[in-house]
């Protein structure tokens, strides 16, 4: 794009954004910054030949970490350096729920947020520490979250909330903000991805407050990842080695081929996402042999380093353009991801963690796994059943009839036993009675117009069922 055309676009956009009184000056500045970077075309191209596989110094095997210190006073002093931050900006809409996703009930009547609070409460009680919980909300989840956290006010845990930025969606045709064209509702705005966590932590005043309390590290994770619990071995390693940033990675399975991976590039550790990969190398990127690990989005970051880099405006992470449509108008939202910031921090590392630290619940198929006998709940931790021999979880594919949580719950009288299951496919008008056991490879696909009821206590092993006659 010619410089003058770009300059015109930017100056028109600046004027329009200046008139948006729903957002702060920091948000306006951050947004204009993001758009000007996007327009300058500073997309980061990776030279394929320069990519190197990281060594064990860069991506540290979890097994090689030193054991946690024995004395509870040493553990307390470690924990007193820590803050836990959960990304809480997402809604439960994809699972048919209203409000923040973190208030979906996961197990035994407890929500994601309940489990997070119980876990940190137990840590603080056990060691006499004071690990606070921060929730980064979006404008979509803020009001509901403020009401929900009231129920934790008597717990031994400080809960702080702050909002990530609110940016206007850009109209593709003329590059002006959608809200300045009469779209004053929520659909004129968007939260710009979790890469915004660092500037928002700073803009909210929370970063300085935490530093003044002697906090040193923040553990950032998605609120729907049940495996993202505080790990003392990781924290101990980072404090000892003065690492400014650590990304937890875990071995890829075939289900994870699109996840970003860590590479060594020009002397620094860097996240490589599928969007950055030249077309001719995409199949190589997806191969489990060459790129064996992927990003869990469990991140440990030094607070002083965040302050230094945010104040220097140095976190110029890759921009992810996300095209959308609002009432027939084509719009663009520019986003960034927190994992991409790894290359700006000193002594940044990955740690290759066990798969148990990555247990996200993105759909009702994941809910089926965590509500089943594959897992138990102890002190707020979801722990895998040792009776299952296979280290990998079964693959579960549920049809659209099960997509919403309410439908899912009504179609299962109780969750079947799946300790010996390899794969499950369910589609059509299928209903499950209580006490069912599924083993091996099971496919239950009801014919159109047929209501298929799986009887109480049925044991189904390595079977394909399409109608009552197959039971």
Coordinates of C-alpha atoms in Angstrom, one line a residue:
X1 CA 0.0 0.0 0.0
X2 CA 1.4 3.4 -0.9
X3 CA 2.6 5.4 2.0
X4 CA 0.2 8.3 1.4
X5 CA -2.8 6.0 1.2
X6 CA -1.7 4.4 4.5
X7 CA -1.1 7.8 6.1
X8 CA -4.6 9.0 5.1
X9 CA -6.2 5.8 6.5
X10 CA -4.3 6.3 9.7
X11 CA -5.1 10.0 10.1
X12 CA -8.8 9.4 9.4
X13 CA -8.8 6.5 11.8
X14 CA -7.1 8.6 14.5
X15 CA -9.7 11.3 14.2
X16 CA -12.6 8.8 14.4
X17 CA -11.0 6.9 17.4
X18 CA -10.4 10.2 19.3
X19 CA -14.2 10.6 19.4
X20 CA -14.9 7.2 20.9
X21 CA -15.5 8.1 24.6
X22 CA -16.3 4.6 25.7
X23 CA -12.6 3.7 25.9
X24 CA -9.6 5.1 27.7
X25 CA -6.7 7.1 26.3
X26 CA -4.5 4.0 26.8
X27 CA -6.8 1.9 24.8
X28 CA -7.0 4.4 22.0
X29 CA -3.2 4.7 21.9
X30 CA -2.8 0.8 22.0
X31 CA -5.3 0.4 19.2
X32 CA -3.8 3.0 16.9
X33 CA -0.4 1.5 17.6
X34 CA -1.7 -2.0 16.6
X35 CA -3.3 -0.8 13.4
X36 CA -0.3 1.2 12.3
X37 CA 1.9 -1.8 12.8
X38 CA -0.6 -3.8 10.7
X39 CA -0.7 -1.3 7.9
X40 CA 3.1 -1.0 7.8
X41 CA 3.0 -4.7 6.8
X42 CA 5.7 -5.6 9.4
X43 CA 4.5 -9.2 9.3
X44 CA 7.3 -11.4 10.6
X45 CA 8.5 -13.8 7.9
X46 CA 10.4 -16.8 9.1
X47 CA 13.3 -18.0 7.0
X48 CA 12.7 -21.8 7.0
X49 CA 16.4 -22.7 6.6
X50 CA 17.2 -20.8 9.8
X51 CA 14.8 -22.8 12.0
X52 CA 16.6 -25.0 14.5
X53 CA 15.3 -27.6 16.9
X54 CA 15.7 -26.3 20.5
X55 CA 18.2 -28.1 22.7
X56 CA 17.3 -29.4 26.2
X57 CA 18.8 -26.1 27.6
X58 CA 16.1 -24.2 25.8
X59 CA 13.2 -26.6 26.1
X60 CA 13.9 -28.2 29.4
X61 CA 12.6 -31.8 30.1
X62 CA 10.2 -31.7 33.1
X63 CA 11.9 -34.8 34.5
X64 CA 15.2 -33.0 34.8
X65 CA 13.9 -30.2 37.1
X66 CA 15.3 -30.3 40.6
X67 CA 12.8 -31.6 43.3
X68 CA 10.8 -29.0 45.2
X69 CA 12.5 -27.8 48.4
X70 CA 11.6 -29.9 51.4
X71 CA 11.0 -27.3 54.1
X72 CA 7.6 -25.6 54.2
X73 CA 9.3 -22.3 55.0
X74 CA 11.2 -22.5 51.7
X75 CA 8.1 -23.4 49.9
X76 CA 6.3 -20.5 51.5
X77 CA 9.0 -18.0 50.4
X78 CA 8.7 -19.4 46.9
X79 CA 4.9 -19.1 46.8
X80 CA 5.0 -15.6 48.2
X81 CA 6.8 -14.6 45.0
X82 CA 3.8 -15.9 42.9
X83 CA 0.6 -14.5 41.4
X84 CA -1.9 -16.7 39.5
X85 CA -3.6 -15.1 36.6
X86 CA -6.4 -16.8 34.7
X87 CA -7.6 -15.6 31.3
X88 CA -11.3 -15.1 31.9
X89 CA -12.4 -13.1 28.9
X90 CA -14.3 -15.9 27.1
X91 CA -18.0 -16.6 27.0
X92 CA -19.6 -20.1 27.2
X93 CA -21.5 -19.5 24.0
X94 CA -19.9 -22.3 21.9
X95 CA -21.2 -24.7 24.6
X96 CA -24.7 -23.1 24.6
X97 CA -24.1 -21.3 27.9
X98 CA -24.6 -17.6 28.8
X99 CA -22.1 -15.6 30.8
X100 CA -18.4 -16.3 31.4
X101 CA -17.2 -19.8 30.4
X102 CA -15.5 -20.2 33.7
X103 CA -18.8 -20.6 35.5
X104 CA -19.8 -23.8 33.6
X105 CA -20.1 -26.7 36.0
X106 CA -17.2 -29.1 35.4
X107 CA -17.6 -31.8 38.0
X108 CA -19.5 -32.5 41.2
X109 CA -21.4 -29.2 40.9
X110 CA -18.2 -27.2 40.8
X111 CA -17.3 -24.6 38.1
X112 CA -13.9 -23.9 36.6
X113 CA -13.6 -20.9 38.9
X114 CA -14.6 -22.9 42.0
X115 CA -11.9 -25.4 41.3
X116 CA -9.3 -22.6 40.7
X117 CA -10.2 -21.0 44.0
X118 CA -10.2 -24.3 46.0
X119 CA -6.7 -25.1 44.6
X120 CA -5.2 -21.8 45.6
X121 CA -7.0 -21.9 49.0
X122 CA -5.4 -25.3 49.7
X123 CA -1.9 -24.0 48.8
X124 CA -2.3 -20.9 51.0
X125 CA -3.6 -23.0 53.9
X126 CA -1.0 -25.7 53.6
X127 CA 2.0 -23.3 53.5
X128 CA 0.7 -20.2 55.1
X129 CA 1.4 -18.3 51.9
X130 CA -0.5 -15.5 50.2
X131 CA -0.9 -16.4 46.5
X132 CA -3.4 -14.0 45.0
X133 CA -5.7 -14.8 42.1
X134 CA -6.0 -12.3 39.2
X135 CA -8.8 -12.7 36.6
X136 CA -8.3 -10.9 33.3
X137 CA -11.9 -10.3 32.1
X138 CA -13.1 -8.8 28.9
X139 CA -16.0 -6.3 28.6
X140 CA -18.1 -9.4 27.8
X141 CA -17.4 -11.1 31.2
X142 CA -16.6 -8.3 33.6
X143 CA -20.1 -7.5 35.1
X144 CA -21.0 -11.2 35.6
X145 CA -17.6 -12.0 37.1
X146 CA -17.8 -9.2 39.6
X147 CA -21.1 -10.7 40.9
X148 CA -19.8 -14.3 40.9
X149 CA -16.7 -13.6 42.9
X150 CA -18.8 -12.3 45.8
X151 CA -19.3 -15.8 46.9
X152 CA -15.5 -16.2 47.6
X153 CA -15.2 -13.2 49.9
X154 CA -14.7 -15.3 53.0
X155 CA -11.9 -17.5 51.5
X156 CA -8.2 -17.1 52.4
X157 CA -7.4 -15.8 48.9
X158 CA -7.3 -12.3 47.5
X159 CA -9.1 -12.1 44.2
X160 CA -8.4 -9.1 41.9
X161 CA -10.0 -8.5 38.5
X162 CA -9.0 -6.2 35.7
X163 CA -10.2 -5.8 32.2
X164 CA -8.3 -6.4 29.0
X165 CA -8.5 -3.7 26.4
X166 CA -11.7 -3.0 24.4
X167 CA -10.9 -2.1 20.8
X168 CA -13.3 -1.1 18.0
X169 CA -13.9 -3.5 15.1
X170 CA -12.6 -2.0 11.8
X171 CA -14.8 -1.7 8.8
X172 CA -12.9 -3.4 6.0
X173 CA -14.2 -1.0 3.2
X174 CA -13.0 2.3 4.7
X175 CA -10.9 1.3 7.7
X176 CA -13.0 3.3 10.1
X177 CA -14.2 2.0 13.5
X178 CA -17.6 0.3 13.5
X179 CA -18.8 2.1 16.7
X180 CA -18.4 5.5 14.9
X181 CA -20.9 4.3 12.4
X182 CA -23.8 3.9 14.8
X183 CA -23.0 0.4 16.0
X184 CA -22.9 1.4 19.7
X185 CA -23.7 -2.0 21.1
X186 CA -21.2 -4.7 22.2
X187 CA -20.9 -6.0 18.6
X188 CA -19.0 -2.9 17.6
X189 CA -16.1 -3.9 19.9
X190 CA -13.7 -6.8 20.5
X191 CA -11.1 -7.9 23.1
X192 CA -7.8 -8.1 21.2
X193 CA -6.6 -11.6 22.2
X194 CA -4.6 -12.7 25.2
X195 CA -1.4 -11.0 24.0
X196 CA -3.0 -7.9 25.5
X197 CA -2.5 -9.4 29.0
X198 CA 0.9 -7.6 29.5
X199 CA -0.1 -4.0 28.7
X200 CA -3.5 -4.4 30.4
X201 CA -1.8 -5.7 33.6
X202 CA 0.3 -2.6 33.5
X203 CA -2.5 -0.1 32.5
X204 CA -4.8 -1.4 35.3
X205 CA -2.2 -0.5 37.9
X206 CA -2.2 -4.1 39.1
X207 CA 1.4 -4.7 37.9
X208 CA 2.9 -1.9 40.1
X209 CA 0.8 -3.0 43.0
X210 CA 2.0 -6.6 42.8
X211 CA 5.7 -5.5 42.5
X212 CA 5.3 -3.3 45.5
X213 CA 4.1 -6.4 47.4
X214 CA 7.3 -8.3 46.5
X215 CA 5.7 -10.5 43.9
X216 CA 8.1 -11.7 41.2
X217 CA 6.3 -14.2 38.8
X218 CA 2.9 -14.5 37.3
X219 CA 1.5 -17.9 36.2
X220 CA -0.8 -17.2 33.3
X221 CA -3.2 -19.8 32.0
X222 CA -6.6 -20.3 30.3
X223 CA -9.4 -20.6 32.9
X224 CA -10.7 -23.7 31.0
X225 CA -7.5 -25.7 31.3
X226 CA -8.1 -28.0 34.3
X227 CA -4.4 -29.1 34.2
X228 CA -3.0 -25.7 34.7
X229 CA -2.2 -25.9 38.4
X230 CA 0.6 -24.2 40.4
X231 CA 3.7 -26.3 40.0
X232 CA 6.4 -25.7 42.6
X233 CA 9.2 -27.5 40.6
X234 CA 8.7 -25.1 37.7
X235 CA 8.5 -22.0 39.9
X236 CA 11.7 -23.1 41.8
X237 CA 13.5 -23.6 38.5
X238 CA 12.7 -20.2 37.2
X239 CA 13.6 -18.4 40.4
X240 CA 16.9 -20.2 40.7
X241 CA 17.8 -19.6 37.0
X242 CA 16.4 -16.1 36.7
X243 CA 14.4 -17.0 33.6
X244 CA 12.2 -14.1 32.6
X245 CA 9.7 -16.2 30.7
X246 CA 8.7 -19.9 30.5
X247 CA 6.2 -21.6 28.2
X248 CA 5.0 -25.0 29.1
X249 CA 4.9 -27.2 26.0
X250 CA 3.9 -30.8 25.8
X251 CA 4.3 -33.6 23.2
X252 CA 2.0 -33.3 20.2
X253 CA -0.6 -35.9 19.4
X254 CA -2.5 -36.1 16.0
X255 CA -5.2 -33.8 17.6
X256 CA -2.7 -31.0 18.2
X257 CA -1.1 -30.6 14.7
X258 CA -2.2 -27.0 14.4
X259 CA -0.8 -25.8 17.8
X260 CA 2.2 -23.4 17.8
X261 CA 5.6 -24.9 18.5
X262 CA 8.8 -23.6 20.0
X263 CA 11.9 -23.2 17.7
X264 CA 15.4 -21.7 18.1
X265 CA 15.7 -18.9 15.6
X266 CA 18.6 -16.5 15.3
X267 CA 19.8 -17.2 18.8
X268 CA 16.5 -16.8 20.5
X269 CA 13.6 -19.1 21.4
X270 CA 10.5 -18.3 19.5
X271 CA 6.9 -19.5 19.0
X272 CA 6.1 -20.6 15.5
X273 CA 2.4 -20.6 14.6
X274 CA 0.8 -22.3 11.6
X275 CA -0.1 -18.9 10.1
X276 CA 3.6 -18.0 9.8
X277 CA 4.5 -21.1 8.0
X278 CA 5.1 -20.8 4.2
X279 CA 2.5 -22.9 2.3
X280 CA 5.1 -25.3 1.0
X281 CA 6.2 -26.2 4.5
X282 CA 2.7 -26.6 6.2
X283 CA 2.7 -30.4 6.0
X284 CA 6.2 -30.5 7.5
X285 CA 5.0 -28.2 10.3
X286 CA 2.1 -30.6 11.0
X287 CA 4.4 -33.6 11.2
X288 CA 4.8 -34.9 14.7
X289 CA 8.3 -36.2 13.9
X290 CA 10.0 -32.8 13.3
X291 CA 7.9 -30.5 15.5
X292 CA 7.3 -32.7 18.5
X293 CA 5.9 -30.2 21.0
X294 CA 3.2 -27.6 21.1
X295 CA 2.2 -24.6 23.3
X296 CA -0.2 -25.3 26.2
X297 CA -0.6 -21.5 26.9
X298 CA 0.6 -22.1 30.5
X299 CA 3.0 -19.3 30.8
X300 CA 5.3 -18.1 33.7
X301 CA 6.5 -14.6 33.4
X302 CA 8.7 -12.3 35.5
X303 CA 6.8 -9.2 36.5
X304 CA 9.8 -6.8 36.4
X305 CA 10.5 -8.0 32.9
X306 CA 6.9 -7.3 31.9
X307 CA 7.2 -3.8 33.3
X308 CA 10.5 -3.1 31.5
X309 CA 9.2 -4.3 28.1
X310 CA 5.7 -2.7 28.3
X311 CA 7.2 0.7 29.3
X312 CA 9.7 0.4 26.4
X313 CA 6.8 -0.5 24.1
X314 CA 8.9 -3.5 23.0
X315 CA 6.3 -6.3 22.9
X316 CA 5.6 -6.1 19.2
X317 CA 4.1 -9.5 18.9
X318 CA 2.8 -11.0 15.6
X319 CA -0.6 -9.6 14.6
X320 CA -3.4 -12.1 13.9
X321 CA -6.0 -10.6 11.6
X322 CA -9.4 -12.1 12.4
X323 CA -12.1 -11.2 9.7
X324 CA -15.7 -11.2 10.9
X325 CA -19.1 -10.0 9.8
X326 CA -21.5 -7.9 11.8
X327 CA -25.0 -7.4 10.4
X328 CA -23.7 -7.9 6.9
X329 CA -20.7 -5.5 7.3
X330 CA -17.3 -7.0 6.8
X331 CA -15.1 -6.1 9.7
X332 CA -11.6 -6.9 10.9
X333 CA -10.3 -7.4 14.4
X334 CA -6.5 -7.4 15.0
X335 CA -5.4 -9.7 17.8
X336 CA -2.1 -10.8 19.4
X337 CA -1.2 -13.9 21.5
X338 CA 0.7 -14.0 24.8
X339 CA 2.9 -16.9 23.7
X340 CA 4.4 -14.9 20.8
X341 CA 5.9 -12.5 23.3
X342 CA 8.5 -15.2 24.3
X343 CA 11.2 -13.9 21.9
X344 CA 11.3 -10.5 23.7
X345 CA 12.3 -11.8 27.1
X346 CA 15.8 -12.6 28.3
X347 CA 16.7 -16.2 29.3
X348 CA 13.3 -17.4 28.0
X349 CA 12.8 -21.2 28.0
X350 CA 10.2 -23.8 27.4
X351 CA 9.6 -26.7 29.8
X352 CA 8.4 -30.0 28.2
X353 CA 5.7 -30.9 30.7
X354 CA 3.5 -34.1 31.1
X355 CA 0.2 -34.1 29.1
X356 CA -1.7 -34.0 32.4
X357 CA -0.9 -30.2 32.6
X358 CA -3.0 -29.7 29.4
X359 CA -6.6 -30.6 30.0
X360 CA -8.7 -28.0 28.3
X361 CA -12.5 -28.1 28.1
X362 CA -13.5 -26.6 24.8
X363 CA -16.6 -28.7 24.0
X364 CA -19.0 -31.1 25.6
X365 CA -16.8 -34.0 24.3
X366 CA -14.1 -32.7 26.7
X367 CA -16.7 -32.4 29.5
X368 CA -17.6 -36.1 29.0
X369 CA -14.0 -37.0 29.6
X370 CA -13.6 -35.0 32.8
X371 CA -17.0 -36.0 34.3
X372 CA -16.3 -39.7 33.7
X373 CA -14.4 -42.3 35.8
X374 CA -11.3 -41.4 33.8
X375 CA -10.8 -38.7 36.5
X376 CA -11.3 -38.1 40.2
X377 CA -11.5 -34.9 42.1
X378 CA -9.1 -34.3 45.0
X379 CA -8.7 -30.9 46.7
X380 CA -9.9 -29.1 43.6
X381 CA -7.5 -31.0 41.4
X382 CA -8.8 -33.2 38.5
X383 CA -6.6 -36.3 38.7
X384 CA -6.4 -39.1 36.1
X385 CA -7.5 -42.6 37.1
X386 CA -4.5 -44.9 37.3
X387 CA -6.7 -47.8 36.3
X388 CA -6.4 -46.6 32.7
X389 CA -3.5 -48.3 31.0
X390 CA -3.4 -46.2 27.9
X391 CA -1.5 -42.8 28.5
X392 CA -3.7 -41.1 25.9
X393 CA -7.3 -40.2 26.4
X394 CA -10.0 -41.8 24.2
X395 CA -11.1 -39.7 21.2
X396 CA -14.7 -38.6 21.6
X397 CA -16.9 -37.2 18.8
X398 CA -20.4 -36.0 19.7
X399 CA -23.0 -34.9 17.2
X400 CA -24.7 -31.5 17.2
X401 CA -27.5 -32.9 19.4
X402 CA -24.9 -32.9 22.3
X403 CA -23.3 -29.5 21.5
X404 CA -25.1 -27.5 24.2
X405 CA -24.3 -28.4 27.8
X406 CA -28.0 -28.6 28.7
X407 CA -28.7 -31.1 25.9
X408 CA -25.5 -33.0 26.8
X409 CA -26.6 -33.3 30.4
X410 CA -30.2 -34.4 29.6
X411 CA -29.1 -37.1 27.1
X412 CA -26.8 -38.8 29.7
X413 CA -28.6 -40.1 32.8
X414 CA -25.1 -40.6 34.1
X415 CA -21.7 -40.5 32.4
X416 CA -20.7 -43.9 31.1
X417 CA -17.6 -45.7 32.4
X418 CA -14.9 -45.1 29.7
X419 CA -11.7 -46.3 31.4
X420 CA -11.3 -49.0 28.7
X421 CA -12.6 -46.9 25.8
X422 CA -10.4 -46.1 22.8
X423 CA -12.8 -44.1 20.7
X424 CA -16.5 -43.0 20.8
X425 CA -18.7 -41.5 18.1
X426 CA -22.2 -40.5 18.9
X427 CA -24.7 -38.8 16.5
X428 CA -28.4 -38.5 16.1
X429 CA -31.2 -38.8 18.6
X430 CA -29.3 -40.9 21.2
X431 CA -30.1 -41.2 24.9
X432 CA -28.0 -42.9 27.6
X433 CA -29.4 -44.7 30.7
X434 CA -27.3 -44.9 33.9
X435 CA -24.5 -47.3 34.6
X436 CA -23.4 -47.9 31.0
X437 CA -19.9 -49.2 30.3
X438 CA -18.1 -48.4 27.0
X439 CA -15.0 -50.3 25.9
X440 CA -12.7 -50.3 22.8
X441 CA -14.1 -48.6 19.7
X442 CA -17.7 -47.7 19.9
X443 CA -19.9 -45.9 17.3
X444 CA -23.6 -45.1 18.1
X445 CA -25.2 -43.3 15.2
X446 CA -29.0 -43.3 15.2
X447 CA -30.7 -43.4 11.8
X448 CA -32.7 -40.3 10.9
X449 CA -36.0 -40.2 12.6
X450 CA -35.1 -43.0 15.1
X451 CA -34.9 -42.4 18.8
X452 CA -32.2 -44.7 20.1
X453 CA -32.1 -45.4 23.9
X454 CA -29.1 -47.2 25.3
X455 CA -30.5 -49.3 28.2
X456 CA -29.4 -49.0 31.8
X457 CA -26.3 -50.9 32.7
X458 CA -25.5 -51.9 29.1
X459 CA -21.9 -53.0 28.3
X460 CA -20.9 -52.0 24.8
X461 CA -17.5 -53.2 23.5
X462 CA -16.1 -52.7 20.0
X463 CA -19.5 -52.2 18.4
X464 CA -21.3 -50.2 15.8
X465 CA -24.9 -49.4 16.7
X466 CA -27.4 -47.7 14.3
X467 CA -30.7 -48.9 15.7
X468 CA -32.4 -50.8 18.6
X469 CA -31.8 -54.1 16.7
X470 CA -28.0 -53.7 17.1
X471 CA -28.2 -53.5 20.9

